[in-house]
């Protein structure tokens, strides 16, 4: 199928060998430029490497990984490859432990970043006549300004609504005839709930047609639900502050994995334990090298996100590799009685039940020196919470399906809609109250 509608046609339709040649050239330039960074100059020296050792992407494994800890250790400006007077903005991700991480951008970096976001939005059919409403928090969180600049560059009328205040968001949808929305998946579901309470039917009362959802892991069924609720096409959007923010990888209209822009990044997937590359198609940790960044290039950055490269070519004509939806972060993995479990596995089971709403909470507790998991999940509006026998049967069925998936038997509690805490930003899915030994 051909859409004939690329934002950067030459780059988006580059052949694999064209991508390889461009990457080799940009990688060499990046590594040379990194020698202006006190951090990388020292690193290279320590392992006896010189920029001349890196000639093509195949040589990349000679370079040591960069980690979040490195960013913390060099906080705030120690990794930058340019003097501060070249930098025009910084973003920071909230550090729960120790120093936050800071990412610096030059004017050229911001321009490249907004081009990447514009390219993503154009790919899914956004055009200058669209009205784009961004429900992300602005400020340090990159989902705000990142989408803002990209949407403006594409030429849409942008509504920087910011996070929260759902009634006002909905008023803007209807009054301004918003057609494109950016929201995290948990918030998209929340918007629909409030619409229902207000008697607003998104298909009848709004012009919504495209939704960019990302920033947190979500299952294919969750996406489908959101699409059905709001009457939109929802496209998975992946990004992280260290890699600029949104615009790293995005689904095309085929909705079969997220194209990662290989003129910006070199992608590797490694085993999170051995750090060796995994064979194509297998799940591992995503490692990214920026190859067109000026202020703060990062070499082989360990993202902690788990995913895989999808095999085969995409019918859209773009040859840039596709990432599967994120399975979670290696540090989100729950280890319960020696079994490794990702919250997304649980979500995938839950979202297969039409009686269940989208909010759930996994609690891990210690009772009599044994660790247990409880899954609280909200029932959909309209399900009779007094039909004891039906709910008991449903609970049992969910426990059985969860056991098949995660190999342990959790306790499942079906709770009425609205009983679980609502979070302002990314949804909190796991509460770990286990005794630490
Ligand atoms: P923080 O590290 O504080 O969450 P970011 O806003 O940079 O800061 O979040 C980036 C992270 O969000 C990614 O590393 C990934 O774990 C998650 N993420 C972003 N987009 C997606 C997506 N489409 N699907 C799943 N997870 C995502
Ligand atoms: Zn595609």
Short mmCIF file of C-alpha atoms in Angstrom, two decimals, residues 37-310:
data_model
loop_
_atom_site.label_atom_id
_atom_site.label_comp_id
_atom_site.label_asym_id
_atom_site.label_seq_id
_atom_site.Cartn_x
_atom_site.Cartn_y
_atom_site.Cartn_z
CA UNK A 37 32.65 15.97 26.49
CA UNK A 38 34.82 15.61 29.61
CA UNK A 39 32.90 12.43 30.45
CA UNK A 40 33.37 10.69 27.08
CA UNK A 41 36.95 11.90 26.61
CA UNK A 42 37.83 10.25 29.92
CA UNK A 43 35.84 7.09 29.16
CA UNK A 44 37.52 6.61 25.79
CA UNK A 45 40.94 7.17 27.31
CA UNK A 46 40.25 4.70 30.11
CA UNK A 47 39.47 1.92 27.65
CA UNK A 48 42.19 2.80 25.20
CA UNK A 49 39.74 3.79 22.45
CA UNK A 50 40.13 6.59 19.93
CA UNK A 51 37.47 7.96 17.58
CA UNK A 52 39.34 6.30 14.70
CA UNK A 53 38.42 2.91 16.12
CA UNK A 54 34.76 3.57 15.31
CA UNK A 55 34.28 3.46 11.55
CA UNK A 56 30.82 1.94 11.14
CA UNK A 57 27.82 0.88 13.24
CA UNK A 58 29.39 -2.60 13.47
CA UNK A 59 32.17 -1.08 15.62
CA UNK A 60 29.72 0.33 18.12
CA UNK A 61 30.08 -2.61 20.53
CA UNK A 62 33.63 -1.46 21.28
CA UNK A 63 32.15 1.55 23.09
CA UNK A 64 31.11 1.07 26.75
CA UNK A 65 27.43 1.58 27.65
CA UNK A 66 26.22 4.87 29.09
CA UNK A 67 23.78 4.48 31.99
CA UNK A 68 21.34 6.60 33.94
CA UNK A 69 23.86 6.42 36.77
CA UNK A 70 26.44 8.11 34.52
CA UNK A 71 23.97 10.95 33.97
CA UNK A 72 23.46 11.26 37.71
CA UNK A 73 27.18 11.14 38.45
CA UNK A 74 27.90 13.94 35.97
CA UNK A 75 24.86 16.01 37.00
CA UNK A 76 24.15 18.62 35.84
CA UNK A 77 26.38 19.44 32.85
CA UNK A 78 29.24 16.94 32.84
CA UNK A 79 28.27 14.93 29.74
CA UNK A 80 27.63 17.89 27.46
CA UNK A 81 29.79 18.07 24.32
CA UNK A 82 29.37 21.83 23.81
CA UNK A 83 29.92 24.83 26.09
CA UNK A 84 26.81 25.99 27.93
CA UNK A 85 26.49 29.14 25.84
CA UNK A 86 25.53 26.91 22.89
CA UNK A 87 22.64 25.40 24.87
CA UNK A 88 19.20 26.94 24.81
CA UNK A 89 17.07 24.53 26.88
CA UNK A 90 17.25 21.72 29.35
CA UNK A 91 14.77 19.08 30.40
CA UNK A 92 15.02 16.96 33.48
CA UNK A 93 13.41 13.71 34.55
CA UNK A 94 12.31 13.35 38.14
CA UNK A 95 14.95 11.48 40.09
CA UNK A 96 13.33 9.33 42.73
CA UNK A 97 16.75 8.48 44.14
CA UNK A 98 19.74 10.83 44.16
CA UNK A 99 20.30 13.45 41.51
CA UNK A 100 17.77 14.00 38.75
CA UNK A 101 19.02 13.61 35.19
CA UNK A 102 19.39 16.63 32.98
CA UNK A 103 19.42 16.74 29.19
CA UNK A 104 20.73 19.80 27.36
CA UNK A 105 19.65 20.98 23.92
CA UNK A 106 21.15 23.40 21.42
CA UNK A 107 18.97 25.36 19.00
CA UNK A 108 19.81 22.81 16.30
CA UNK A 109 18.81 19.95 18.62
CA UNK A 110 15.42 21.53 19.25
CA UNK A 111 14.91 22.00 15.54
CA UNK A 112 15.77 18.35 14.81
CA UNK A 113 13.55 17.19 17.64
CA UNK A 114 10.53 19.10 16.40
CA UNK A 115 11.14 17.74 12.89
CA UNK A 116 11.06 14.19 14.30
CA UNK A 117 7.77 14.83 16.08
CA UNK A 118 6.28 16.52 13.00
CA UNK A 119 7.36 13.52 10.92
CA UNK A 120 5.58 11.15 13.33
CA UNK A 121 2.38 13.16 13.37
CA UNK A 122 2.36 13.58 9.60
CA UNK A 123 2.87 9.82 9.23
CA UNK A 124 -0.46 9.11 10.96
CA UNK A 125 -2.34 11.63 8.88
CA UNK A 126 -2.10 14.93 10.78
CA UNK A 127 -2.24 17.91 8.43
CA UNK A 128 -2.08 21.71 8.87
CA UNK A 129 -5.89 21.94 8.92
CA UNK A 130 -6.02 19.79 12.06
CA UNK A 131 -6.50 21.14 15.59
CA UNK A 132 -4.05 19.51 18.00
CA UNK A 133 -4.72 19.43 21.75
CA UNK A 134 -1.94 18.36 24.10
CA UNK A 135 -3.03 16.97 27.48
CA UNK A 136 0.56 16.43 28.70
CA UNK A 137 2.02 18.38 31.53
CA UNK A 138 4.32 21.13 30.24
CA UNK A 139 7.51 22.22 31.98
CA UNK A 140 10.27 19.68 32.53
CA UNK A 141 8.15 16.80 31.20
CA UNK A 142 9.09 16.43 27.53
CA UNK A 143 5.62 15.34 26.39
CA UNK A 144 4.52 18.97 26.69
CA UNK A 145 6.98 21.11 24.75
CA UNK A 146 8.12 18.14 22.62
CA UNK A 147 4.69 17.66 21.06
CA UNK A 148 3.98 21.38 21.06
CA UNK A 149 6.94 22.27 18.83
CA UNK A 150 6.40 19.29 16.54
CA UNK A 151 2.72 20.06 16.04
CA UNK A 152 3.47 23.72 15.38
CA UNK A 153 6.17 22.82 12.88
CA UNK A 154 3.68 20.64 11.02
CA UNK A 155 1.40 23.64 10.94
CA UNK A 156 -1.55 22.53 13.05
CA UNK A 157 -3.46 24.90 15.25
CA UNK A 158 -2.17 23.82 18.66
CA UNK A 159 -3.99 23.90 21.99
CA UNK A 160 -1.44 23.61 24.83
CA UNK A 161 -4.12 22.60 27.33
CA UNK A 162 -1.66 20.92 29.71
CA UNK A 163 -2.45 18.18 32.19
CA UNK A 164 -5.64 17.60 34.14
CA UNK A 165 -8.84 19.64 34.38
CA UNK A 166 -10.76 17.11 32.34
CA UNK A 167 -13.96 19.14 32.09
CA UNK A 168 -12.03 21.99 30.50
CA UNK A 169 -10.23 19.59 28.15
CA UNK A 170 -13.60 18.29 26.97
CA UNK A 171 -14.98 21.79 26.53
CA UNK A 172 -12.01 22.60 24.28
CA UNK A 173 -12.59 19.40 22.29
CA UNK A 174 -16.12 20.45 21.48
CA UNK A 175 -15.69 24.24 21.19
CA UNK A 176 -12.44 24.25 19.21
CA UNK A 177 -13.32 21.17 17.13
CA UNK A 178 -10.11 19.42 18.21
CA UNK A 179 -9.21 16.61 15.80
CA UNK A 180 -5.91 15.30 17.21
CA UNK A 181 -5.09 14.64 20.87
CA UNK A 182 -1.97 13.58 22.70
CA UNK A 183 -2.65 11.76 25.98
CA UNK A 184 -1.19 9.01 28.10
CA UNK A 185 -3.37 5.87 27.83
CA UNK A 186 -4.65 5.99 31.40
CA UNK A 187 -5.75 9.59 30.88
CA UNK A 188 -7.46 8.82 27.55
CA UNK A 189 -9.67 6.34 29.40
CA UNK A 190 -10.36 8.94 32.07
CA UNK A 191 -11.43 11.50 29.47
CA UNK A 192 -14.00 9.06 28.15
CA UNK A 193 -15.39 8.40 31.63
CA UNK A 194 -15.92 12.09 32.23
CA UNK A 195 -17.50 12.48 28.79
CA UNK A 196 -19.97 9.78 29.71
CA UNK A 197 -20.82 11.51 32.97
CA UNK A 198 -21.41 14.71 31.00
CA UNK A 199 -23.61 12.97 28.44
CA UNK A 200 -21.10 13.71 25.67
CA UNK A 201 -20.77 11.20 22.87
CA UNK A 202 -17.32 11.64 21.29
CA UNK A 203 -18.55 10.43 17.90
CA UNK A 204 -21.56 12.70 17.84
CA UNK A 205 -20.29 15.73 19.74
CA UNK A 206 -16.59 16.02 18.83
CA UNK A 207 -14.41 15.95 15.72
CA UNK A 208 -11.72 13.76 17.33
CA UNK A 209 -10.04 11.40 14.87
CA UNK A 210 -6.42 10.78 15.86
CA UNK A 211 -4.90 10.07 19.26
CA UNK A 212 -1.19 9.78 20.06
CA UNK A 213 -0.81 7.59 23.15
CA UNK A 214 2.42 6.77 24.87
CA UNK A 215 4.69 7.40 27.84
CA UNK A 216 3.53 4.27 29.64
CA UNK A 217 3.27 0.60 28.69
CA UNK A 218 -0.17 -0.52 27.51
CA UNK A 219 -1.48 -3.65 25.87
CA UNK A 220 -2.96 -4.02 22.39
CA UNK A 221 -6.39 -4.57 23.98
CA UNK A 222 -6.09 -1.35 25.98
CA UNK A 223 -5.42 0.52 22.77
CA UNK A 224 -8.38 -1.12 21.06
CA UNK A 225 -10.62 -0.16 23.97
CA UNK A 226 -9.50 3.45 23.85
CA UNK A 227 -10.12 3.55 20.10
CA UNK A 228 -13.62 2.13 20.53
CA UNK A 229 -14.47 4.46 23.39
CA UNK A 230 -13.39 7.67 21.68
CA UNK A 231 -14.03 6.71 18.07
CA UNK A 232 -10.44 7.50 17.04
CA UNK A 233 -7.36 5.78 15.67
CA UNK A 234 -4.77 5.60 18.46
CA UNK A 235 -1.07 5.43 17.60
CA UNK A 236 1.62 4.26 19.97
CA UNK A 237 4.28 6.89 20.63
CA UNK A 238 7.60 6.08 22.31
CA UNK A 239 10.12 8.52 23.68
CA UNK A 240 12.23 9.36 26.68
CA UNK A 241 13.86 12.52 28.00
CA UNK A 242 17.39 11.22 27.51
CA UNK A 243 16.62 10.75 23.79
CA UNK A 244 14.94 14.23 23.58
CA UNK A 245 11.44 13.05 24.41
CA UNK A 246 8.57 12.09 22.07
CA UNK A 247 9.48 11.44 18.44
CA UNK A 248 11.92 8.55 18.97
CA UNK A 249 9.61 5.85 17.62
CA UNK A 250 6.00 6.02 16.44
CA UNK A 251 3.51 3.75 14.76
CA UNK A 252 2.55 4.36 11.16
CA UNK A 253 -0.99 3.88 9.85
CA UNK A 254 -0.40 0.12 9.72
CA UNK A 255 -0.31 0.08 13.55
CA UNK A 256 2.12 -2.80 13.53
CA UNK A 257 5.06 -1.63 15.61
CA UNK A 258 6.79 1.73 16.01
CA UNK A 259 9.24 2.91 13.37
CA UNK A 260 12.36 4.12 15.11
CA UNK A 261 14.03 6.93 13.18
CA UNK A 262 17.39 5.49 12.28
CA UNK A 263 18.74 8.76 10.94
CA UNK A 264 18.57 9.91 14.58
CA UNK A 265 19.36 6.72 16.50
CA UNK A 266 21.34 3.52 16.21
CA UNK A 267 19.30 0.73 17.80
CA UNK A 268 20.61 -2.29 19.66
CA UNK A 269 18.71 -4.88 21.69
CA UNK A 270 20.80 -6.58 24.36
CA UNK A 271 20.29 -9.19 27.04
CA UNK A 272 19.80 -7.09 30.21
CA UNK A 273 21.92 -9.49 32.25
CA UNK A 274 24.79 -10.50 29.98
CA UNK A 275 24.59 -7.27 27.93
CA UNK A 276 25.28 -9.32 24.79
CA UNK A 277 23.20 -8.59 21.67
CA UNK A 278 20.13 -10.84 21.37
CA UNK A 279 19.18 -12.39 18.02
CA UNK A 280 16.81 -10.32 15.87
CA UNK A 281 13.20 -10.67 16.94
CA UNK A 282 13.99 -11.55 20.56
CA UNK A 283 13.07 -9.41 23.52
CA UNK A 284 15.83 -7.55 25.36
CA UNK A 285 16.83 -4.13 26.61
CA UNK A 286 16.75 -1.28 24.13
CA UNK A 287 20.09 0.51 23.79
CA UNK A 288 20.22 3.73 21.78
CA UNK A 289 22.99 5.91 20.38
CA UNK A 290 22.08 9.43 19.27
CA UNK A 291 23.70 10.30 15.94
CA UNK A 292 22.50 13.80 15.21
CA UNK A 293 22.64 15.51 18.56
CA UNK A 294 24.85 18.49 19.23
CA UNK A 295 24.62 19.54 22.89
CA UNK A 296 24.58 16.17 24.58
CA UNK A 297 25.04 13.10 22.40
CA UNK A 298 24.72 9.79 24.25
CA UNK A 299 26.56 6.66 23.15
CA UNK A 300 24.98 3.25 23.74
CA UNK A 301 22.52 4.51 26.33
CA UNK A 302 20.82 1.73 28.29
CA UNK A 303 17.15 2.71 28.28
CA UNK A 304 16.03 -0.13 30.63
CA UNK A 305 13.02 -0.58 28.34
CA UNK A 306 12.31 -4.08 27.12
CA UNK A 307 11.17 -4.67 23.59
CA UNK A 308 12.17 -6.39 20.37
CA UNK A 309 12.71 -5.50 16.73
CA UNK A 310 9.82 -6.77 14.63
#
